[in-house]
């Protein structure tokens, strides 16, 4: 007991000795050593409530029609969002993420290990984002996957034309007929709070909400003067929510079957995922990237190498940018 007291006294004395030289963001505000003078500016509880909800509802209103809807904020979806938002500040980009925490599987490099591996030339994307890495010749290592994810996420969130709706799941696609032969085009996404989506079996029907793609007139018909909005689906490989659009699209497009993700083969998988990512030919205005492409087209998985996630996102983003530029 006395030992503990001695240790505390020493620590306090040291802090006191150094206090004059400690600088932090509040060091000019707090004048007393024990912070007894510290106070927050006053606020009402209702003010906090309104500050959040008014902005959220404004965003719901603003993004009720979006130019780009990205489903899934994992490494591929965030990489795509960064490239699209950086190049086209005029496009309204809504990211729908079913999890509370955006980032998908990219908070760790693999299993429970921290380092993230990217094969060259995917490191050029890291240069663009100003993320440090160790250069190992053919591949690079970011010291923690969370450094990649938090950096790309923060940059994406800073773009004024991007809104992330997290804890929201895409439950279905909005489709509209094109022509007379039964073909449809994607015209939006059907959304619900993830907790509601998870509770459909135990609650009476709780109807969803919708984000419509841009390019329509008030009466619901195409506005030929405007580009049609697009959906980029990056919901990862098959899982409780994953591969959502791939699984839905095979019920719409009779020419497509769900390939299912194949066994791990790093060398083949990464190039194949990049090759198969981008515009989907069977249903208009749908694009895929990341492991959802592998599930749709029956490709190998690559395991813990993330180059193809970034690059497939960039490739899909390039195609989307071309669509809006044409
Ligand atoms: O929560 C999901 C995750 O954040 C989200 N998501 C899935 N279904 C959704 C839905 N609505 C909204 N219906 C949904 N959001 O999508 C995100 C997918 O991120 P991810 O990291 O799972 O996928 P990715 O393709 O970007 O990265 C995959 C990383 C992998 S998996 C893998 C392997 O298994 O071999 N290897 C790599 C590099």
Short mmCIF file of C-alpha atoms and ligand atoms in Angstrom, two decimals:
data_model
loop_
_atom_site.label_atom_id
_atom_site.label_comp_id
_atom_site.label_asym_id
_atom_site.label_seq_id
_atom_site.Cartn_x
_atom_site.Cartn_y
_atom_site.Cartn_z
CA UNK A 1 0.00 0.00 0.00
CA UNK A 2 2.72 2.46 0.98
CA UNK A 3 4.60 1.52 -2.19
CA UNK A 4 1.59 2.52 -4.29
CA UNK A 5 1.36 5.88 -2.51
CA UNK A 6 5.02 6.54 -3.15
CA UNK A 7 4.64 5.74 -6.84
CA UNK A 8 1.68 8.16 -7.18
CA UNK A 9 3.51 10.96 -5.41
CA UNK A 10 6.44 10.55 -7.75
CA UNK A 11 4.19 10.66 -10.81
CA UNK A 12 2.40 13.83 -9.62
CA UNK A 13 5.66 15.54 -8.81
CA UNK A 14 7.01 14.73 -12.24
CA UNK A 15 3.88 16.07 -13.95
CA UNK A 16 4.11 19.27 -11.91
CA UNK A 17 7.74 19.72 -12.76
CA UNK A 18 7.02 19.35 -16.48
CA UNK A 19 3.65 21.10 -16.57
CA UNK A 20 5.04 24.35 -17.89
CA UNK A 21 6.32 22.66 -21.02
CA UNK A 22 3.29 20.47 -21.81
CA UNK A 23 1.34 21.73 -24.78
CA UNK A 24 -1.92 20.41 -26.11
CA UNK A 25 -5.03 21.83 -27.70
CA UNK A 26 -6.49 22.90 -24.33
CA UNK A 27 -3.34 24.08 -22.60
CA UNK A 28 -4.30 27.74 -23.06
CA UNK A 29 -7.84 27.14 -21.78
CA UNK A 30 -7.11 25.16 -18.59
CA UNK A 31 -5.36 27.41 -16.14
CA UNK A 32 -5.38 25.26 -12.99
CA UNK A 33 -3.21 22.19 -12.48
CA UNK A 34 -6.15 19.98 -11.39
CA UNK A 35 -8.50 21.23 -14.19
CA UNK A 36 -10.98 22.51 -11.54
CA UNK A 37 -11.71 25.56 -13.73
CA UNK A 38 -12.60 23.48 -16.77
CA UNK A 39 -16.12 23.87 -18.21
CA UNK A 40 -17.90 23.05 -21.46
CA UNK A 41 -20.07 25.63 -23.16
CA UNK A 42 -23.73 25.04 -22.17
CA UNK A 43 -26.16 23.03 -24.31
CA UNK A 44 -29.71 21.69 -24.20
CA UNK A 45 -30.35 17.99 -24.82
CA UNK A 46 -32.90 18.87 -27.51
CA UNK A 47 -30.25 20.93 -29.30
CA UNK A 48 -28.05 17.86 -29.61
CA UNK A 49 -30.96 15.83 -30.86
CA UNK A 50 -31.90 18.42 -33.47
CA UNK A 51 -28.30 18.94 -34.56
CA UNK A 52 -28.09 15.25 -35.50
CA UNK A 53 -31.55 14.52 -36.82
CA UNK A 54 -31.98 17.67 -38.89
CA UNK A 55 -28.75 16.89 -40.74
CA UNK A 56 -29.60 13.23 -41.23
CA UNK A 57 -33.04 14.03 -42.60
CA UNK A 58 -31.58 16.71 -44.84
CA UNK A 59 -29.18 14.06 -46.16
CA UNK A 60 -32.03 11.58 -46.67
CA UNK A 61 -33.81 14.26 -48.66
CA UNK A 62 -30.71 15.22 -50.65
CA UNK A 63 -29.73 11.64 -51.47
CA UNK A 64 -33.27 10.38 -52.21
CA UNK A 65 -31.97 10.70 -55.76
CA UNK A 66 -28.28 9.82 -56.16
CA UNK A 67 -25.96 9.63 -59.15
CA UNK A 68 -23.87 6.84 -57.68
CA UNK A 69 -24.97 4.38 -55.02
CA UNK A 70 -22.13 2.28 -53.64
CA UNK A 71 -23.34 -0.75 -51.71
CA UNK A 72 -20.74 -1.80 -49.13
CA UNK A 73 -17.94 0.28 -47.62
CA UNK A 74 -15.18 -2.33 -47.63
CA UNK A 75 -11.77 -1.86 -49.22
CA UNK A 76 -13.07 -2.13 -52.79
CA UNK A 77 -16.09 0.14 -52.26
CA UNK A 78 -14.10 2.82 -50.44
CA UNK A 79 -11.35 2.76 -53.09
CA UNK A 80 -13.95 3.28 -55.80
CA UNK A 81 -15.70 6.02 -53.83
CA UNK A 82 -12.41 7.90 -53.44
CA UNK A 83 -11.66 7.86 -57.17
CA UNK A 84 -15.19 8.83 -58.25
CA UNK A 85 -15.60 11.59 -55.67
CA UNK A 86 -12.14 13.03 -56.36
CA UNK A 87 -12.76 13.24 -60.10
CA UNK A 88 -16.40 14.33 -60.07
CA UNK A 89 -17.29 16.66 -57.18
CA UNK A 90 -20.60 17.34 -58.94
CA UNK A 91 -21.91 13.76 -58.58
CA UNK A 92 -24.02 12.82 -55.56
CA UNK A 93 -22.52 9.64 -54.12
CA UNK A 94 -24.38 7.64 -51.48
CA UNK A 95 -22.55 4.80 -49.73
CA UNK A 96 -24.79 2.26 -48.02
CA UNK A 97 -23.05 0.13 -45.40
CA UNK A 98 -24.94 -2.51 -43.45
CA UNK A 99 -22.45 -2.57 -40.60
CA UNK A 100 -22.12 0.15 -37.98
CA UNK A 101 -18.40 0.26 -38.71
CA UNK A 102 -17.47 0.91 -42.34
CA UNK A 103 -14.34 -0.83 -43.66
CA UNK A 104 -15.54 -4.40 -44.21
CA UNK A 105 -12.76 -6.92 -43.68
CA UNK A 106 -9.95 -4.39 -44.08
CA UNK A 107 -9.35 -3.61 -40.41
CA UNK A 108 -6.94 -6.53 -40.30
CA UNK A 109 -4.54 -7.90 -42.89
CA UNK A 110 -5.63 -11.52 -42.54
CA UNK A 111 -6.70 -13.86 -39.74
CA UNK A 112 -6.04 -11.60 -36.71
CA UNK A 113 -2.78 -10.16 -38.09
CA UNK A 114 -2.29 -6.43 -38.46
CA UNK A 115 -0.09 -5.91 -41.53
CA UNK A 116 -1.78 -5.42 -44.90
CA UNK A 117 -0.12 -6.77 -48.05
CA UNK A 118 -0.59 -5.19 -51.46
CA UNK A 119 1.07 -6.55 -54.57
CA UNK A 120 2.55 -4.02 -56.95
CA UNK A 121 1.42 -1.96 -58.77
CA UNK A 122 -1.44 -1.47 -56.25
CA UNK A 123 1.05 0.49 -54.11
CA UNK A 124 0.50 3.44 -56.49
CA UNK A 125 -2.90 3.86 -54.86
CA UNK A 126 -1.19 4.02 -51.46
CA UNK A 127 1.07 6.76 -52.85
CA UNK A 128 -2.01 8.65 -54.00
CA UNK A 129 -3.46 8.38 -50.48
CA UNK A 130 -0.11 9.24 -48.89
CA UNK A 131 -0.04 5.99 -46.90
CA UNK A 132 3.41 4.79 -45.78
CA UNK A 133 4.53 1.21 -46.46
CA UNK A 134 7.59 -1.04 -46.42
CA UNK A 135 8.74 -1.86 -49.94
CA UNK A 136 9.50 -5.58 -50.19
CA UNK A 137 10.21 -5.63 -53.94
CA UNK A 138 7.21 -7.29 -55.57
CA UNK A 139 4.85 -6.29 -52.82
CA UNK A 140 4.46 -3.65 -50.12
CA UNK A 141 3.37 -3.89 -46.49
CA UNK A 142 1.27 -1.29 -44.69
CA UNK A 143 2.08 -1.67 -41.00
CA UNK A 144 -1.59 -1.98 -40.03
CA UNK A 145 -4.60 -2.60 -42.26
CA UNK A 146 -6.46 -0.09 -40.11
CA UNK A 147 -4.07 2.62 -41.35
CA UNK A 148 -5.20 1.96 -44.92
CA UNK A 149 -8.87 1.74 -44.03
CA UNK A 150 -9.00 4.75 -41.73
CA UNK A 151 -7.08 6.88 -44.25
CA UNK A 152 -9.18 6.06 -47.31
CA UNK A 153 -12.33 6.28 -45.19
CA UNK A 154 -11.45 9.71 -43.80
CA UNK A 155 -10.58 11.04 -47.25
CA UNK A 156 -13.84 9.69 -48.71
CA UNK A 157 -15.89 11.20 -45.87
CA UNK A 158 -14.26 14.59 -46.38
CA UNK A 159 -15.66 14.93 -49.91
CA UNK A 160 -18.74 17.17 -49.66
CA UNK A 161 -20.52 15.13 -52.35
CA UNK A 162 -20.36 11.83 -50.41
CA UNK A 163 -22.80 10.62 -47.77
CA UNK A 164 -22.22 7.40 -45.87
CA UNK A 165 -25.37 5.79 -44.52
CA UNK A 166 -24.02 3.16 -42.15
CA UNK A 167 -26.08 0.67 -40.17
CA UNK A 168 -28.30 0.63 -43.27
CA UNK A 169 -28.65 -2.44 -45.47
CA UNK A 170 -29.62 -2.71 -49.11
CA UNK A 171 -32.47 -5.21 -49.18
CA UNK A 172 -33.40 -5.11 -52.84
CA UNK A 173 -32.97 -3.28 -56.12
CA UNK A 174 -35.45 -0.88 -57.70
CA UNK A 175 -35.94 -2.02 -61.30
CA UNK A 176 -37.71 -0.49 -64.28
CA UNK A 177 -38.53 -2.05 -67.66
CA UNK A 178 -36.51 -1.12 -70.72
CA UNK A 179 -38.13 -1.88 -74.06
CA UNK A 180 -40.77 -4.55 -74.46
CA UNK A 181 -38.86 -7.84 -74.17
CA UNK A 182 -38.95 -8.07 -70.36
CA UNK A 183 -35.51 -6.51 -69.84
CA UNK A 184 -35.09 -4.29 -66.80
CA UNK A 185 -32.63 -1.70 -65.68
CA UNK A 186 -31.62 -0.95 -62.11
CA UNK A 187 -33.22 2.31 -61.02
CA UNK A 188 -32.32 2.44 -57.34
CA UNK A 189 -31.81 0.53 -54.12
CA UNK A 190 -34.24 -0.53 -51.43
CA UNK A 191 -32.85 0.22 -47.97
CA UNK A 192 -33.68 -0.51 -44.38
CA UNK A 193 -31.98 -0.10 -41.01
CA UNK A 194 -29.77 -3.17 -40.70
CA UNK A 195 -31.35 -4.05 -37.36
CA UNK A 196 -34.74 -4.04 -39.05
CA UNK A 197 -33.44 -6.10 -41.97
CA UNK A 198 -32.15 -8.65 -39.46
CA UNK A 199 -35.50 -8.77 -37.67
CA UNK A 200 -37.83 -9.40 -40.60
CA UNK A 201 -38.51 -12.94 -39.39
CA UNK A 202 -39.49 -11.90 -35.89
CA UNK A 203 -41.47 -8.71 -36.51
CA UNK A 204 -44.49 -7.90 -38.61
CA UNK A 205 -43.64 -6.32 -41.94
CA UNK A 206 -41.52 -3.19 -41.63
CA UNK A 207 -41.41 -1.64 -45.06
CA UNK A 208 -38.20 -0.19 -46.40
CA UNK A 209 -37.05 3.09 -47.87
CA UNK A 210 -35.62 3.82 -51.32
CA UNK A 211 -32.79 5.71 -52.98
CA UNK A 212 -33.59 6.34 -56.61
CA UNK A 213 -30.93 6.71 -59.28
CA UNK A 214 -30.78 10.02 -61.12
CA UNK A 215 -32.00 10.33 -64.70
CA UNK A 216 -35.77 10.26 -64.32
CA UNK A 217 -38.50 12.86 -64.63
CA UNK A 218 -41.15 13.56 -62.01
CA UNK A 219 -43.57 11.17 -63.71
CA UNK A 220 -41.03 8.33 -63.44
CA UNK A 221 -40.08 8.22 -67.11
CA UNK A 222 -36.49 8.62 -68.34
CA UNK A 223 -35.17 12.13 -68.65
CA UNK A 224 -33.17 11.90 -71.87
CA UNK A 225 -31.30 15.11 -71.04
CA UNK A 226 -29.69 13.52 -67.98
CA UNK A 227 -27.20 10.70 -67.46
CA UNK A 228 -28.63 7.64 -65.77
CA UNK A 229 -27.33 7.05 -62.22
CA UNK A 230 -25.45 3.86 -61.39
CA UNK A 231 -25.11 1.26 -58.64
CA UNK A 232 -21.69 -0.08 -57.74
CA UNK A 233 -22.03 -3.19 -55.63
CA UNK A 234 -19.06 -4.15 -53.47
CA UNK A 235 -20.70 -6.27 -50.78
CA UNK A 236 -17.90 -8.83 -50.56
CA UNK A 237 -18.12 -12.58 -50.90
CA UNK A 238 -21.11 -14.68 -49.93
CA UNK A 239 -22.13 -14.32 -46.30
CA UNK A 240 -25.11 -13.20 -44.19
CA UNK A 241 -25.33 -9.90 -46.12
CA UNK A 242 -22.46 -10.36 -48.57
CA UNK A 243 -22.70 -10.78 -52.36
CA UNK A 244 -26.11 -9.20 -52.05
CA UNK A 245 -26.50 -7.78 -55.56
CA UNK A 246 -24.86 -10.80 -57.21
CA UNK A 247 -27.41 -13.07 -55.55
CA UNK A 248 -30.28 -10.76 -56.49
CA UNK A 249 -29.14 -10.22 -60.06
CA UNK A 250 -29.17 -13.92 -60.95
CA UNK A 251 -32.89 -13.94 -60.16
CA UNK A 252 -33.40 -11.04 -62.58
CA UNK A 253 -31.02 -11.94 -65.41
CA UNK A 254 -31.89 -15.40 -66.72
CA UNK A 255 -28.57 -15.60 -68.59
CA UNK A 256 -26.48 -15.34 -65.41
CA UNK A 257 -25.82 -17.96 -62.77
CA UNK A 258 -24.10 -17.40 -59.45
CA UNK A 259 -20.57 -18.70 -59.97
CA UNK A 260 -19.73 -18.91 -56.27
CA UNK A 261 -16.31 -18.09 -54.85
CA UNK A 262 -13.65 -20.72 -55.59
CA UNK A 263 -10.62 -21.89 -53.55
CA UNK A 264 -7.68 -19.69 -52.71
CA UNK A 265 -5.15 -18.95 -55.47
CA UNK A 266 -3.46 -15.58 -54.97
CA UNK A 267 -1.79 -15.35 -58.36
CA UNK A 268 -4.89 -16.08 -60.41
CA UNK A 269 -7.51 -14.55 -58.14
CA UNK A 270 -6.29 -10.96 -57.99
CA UNK A 271 -5.95 -10.42 -61.74
CA UNK A 272 -9.24 -12.24 -62.38
CA UNK A 273 -11.18 -10.10 -59.91
CA UNK A 274 -9.83 -6.93 -61.52
CA UNK A 275 -10.65 -8.26 -65.00
CA UNK A 276 -14.25 -9.17 -64.07
CA UNK A 277 -14.97 -5.97 -62.17
CA UNK A 278 -16.77 -3.04 -63.75
CA UNK A 279 -19.98 -2.78 -65.71
CA UNK A 280 -22.40 -5.71 -65.55
CA UNK A 281 -23.77 -6.44 -69.00
CA UNK A 282 -27.04 -8.22 -68.12
CA UNK A 283 -28.85 -5.47 -66.18
CA UNK A 284 -28.39 -1.79 -66.96
CA UNK A 285 -26.53 0.60 -64.63
CA UNK A 286 -25.05 -2.06 -62.33
CA UNK A 287 -21.32 -2.34 -61.67
CA UNK A 288 -19.38 -4.74 -59.45
CA UNK A 289 -15.99 -4.70 -57.74
CA UNK A 290 -14.09 -6.59 -55.05
CA UNK A 291 -14.97 -10.08 -53.86
CA UNK A 292 -18.55 -9.73 -55.00
CA UNK A 293 -17.15 -10.03 -58.54
CA UNK A 294 -15.51 -13.32 -57.51
CA UNK A 295 -18.79 -14.67 -56.14
CA UNK A 296 -20.73 -13.60 -59.23
CA UNK A 297 -18.29 -14.98 -61.76
CA UNK A 298 -16.97 -18.06 -59.94
CA UNK A 299 -13.42 -16.81 -59.33
CA UNK A 300 -10.80 -17.90 -56.84
CA UNK A 301 -10.35 -16.02 -53.60
CA UNK A 302 -6.96 -14.45 -52.91
CA UNK A 303 -6.97 -14.45 -49.12
CA UNK A 304 -5.04 -11.69 -47.39
CA UNK A 305 -3.70 -9.64 -50.30
CA UNK A 306 -5.64 -6.44 -50.87
CA UNK A 307 -4.24 -5.11 -54.16
CA UNK A 308 -7.17 -6.44 -56.18
CA UNK A 309 -9.67 -4.79 -53.84
CA UNK A 310 -8.15 -1.35 -54.43
CA UNK A 311 -7.53 -1.92 -58.15
CA UNK A 312 -10.94 -3.46 -58.94
CA UNK A 313 -12.52 -0.47 -57.17
CA UNK A 314 -10.41 1.90 -59.27
CA UNK A 315 -11.31 0.04 -62.47
CA UNK A 316 -15.05 0.15 -61.71
CA UNK A 317 -14.68 3.83 -60.78
CA UNK A 318 -12.99 4.55 -64.12
CA UNK A 319 -15.86 2.90 -66.01
CA UNK A 320 -18.41 4.88 -63.99
CA UNK A 321 -16.50 8.11 -64.65
CA UNK A 322 -16.49 7.29 -68.38
CA UNK A 323 -20.26 6.70 -68.25
CA UNK A 324 -20.82 10.16 -66.77
CA UNK A 325 -18.32 11.77 -69.15
CA UNK A 326 -19.77 10.39 -72.39
O1 LIG B 1 -20.88 -4.98 -44.23
C1 LIG B 1 -20.39 -5.32 -45.51
C2 LIG B 1 -18.95 -4.88 -45.72
O2 LIG B 1 -18.62 -3.73 -44.99
C3 LIG B 1 -21.10 -4.53 -46.61
N1 LIG B 1 -22.38 -5.12 -47.06
C4 LIG B 1 -22.61 -6.43 -47.36
N2 LIG B 1 -23.88 -6.59 -47.76
C5 LIG B 1 -24.48 -5.38 -47.71
C6 LIG B 1 -25.80 -4.92 -47.99
N3 LIG B 1 -26.06 -3.60 -47.80
C7 LIG B 1 -25.08 -2.74 -47.37
N4 LIG B 1 -26.76 -5.73 -48.42
C8 LIG B 1 -23.52 -4.44 -47.26
N5 LIG B 1 -23.82 -3.15 -47.10
O3 LIG B 1 -20.22 -4.61 -47.70
C9 LIG B 1 -18.89 -4.55 -47.21
C10 LIG B 1 -18.04 -5.55 -48.00
O4 LIG B 1 -16.72 -5.37 -47.62
P1 LIG B 1 -15.69 -6.58 -47.66
O5 LIG B 1 -14.44 -6.13 -47.04
O6 LIG B 1 -16.35 -7.83 -47.15
O7 LIG B 1 -15.54 -6.81 -49.26
P2 LIG B 1 -14.43 -6.34 -50.31
O8 LIG B 1 -14.75 -7.09 -51.57
O9 LIG B 1 -14.33 -4.86 -50.40
O10 LIG B 1 -13.07 -6.88 -49.67
C11 LIG B 1 -12.89 -8.25 -49.52
C12 LIG B 1 -11.58 -8.50 -48.84
C13 LIG B 1 -11.09 -9.91 -49.04
S1 LIG B 1 -12.04 -11.24 -48.71
C14 LIG B 1 -10.78 -12.29 -49.20
C15 LIG B 1 -10.95 -13.75 -49.18
O11 LIG B 1 -11.95 -14.21 -48.57
O12 LIG B 1 -10.11 -14.45 -49.76
N6 LIG B 1 -9.70 -11.63 -49.56
C16 LIG B 1 -9.85 -10.29 -49.50
C17 LIG B 1 -8.75 -9.35 -49.86
#
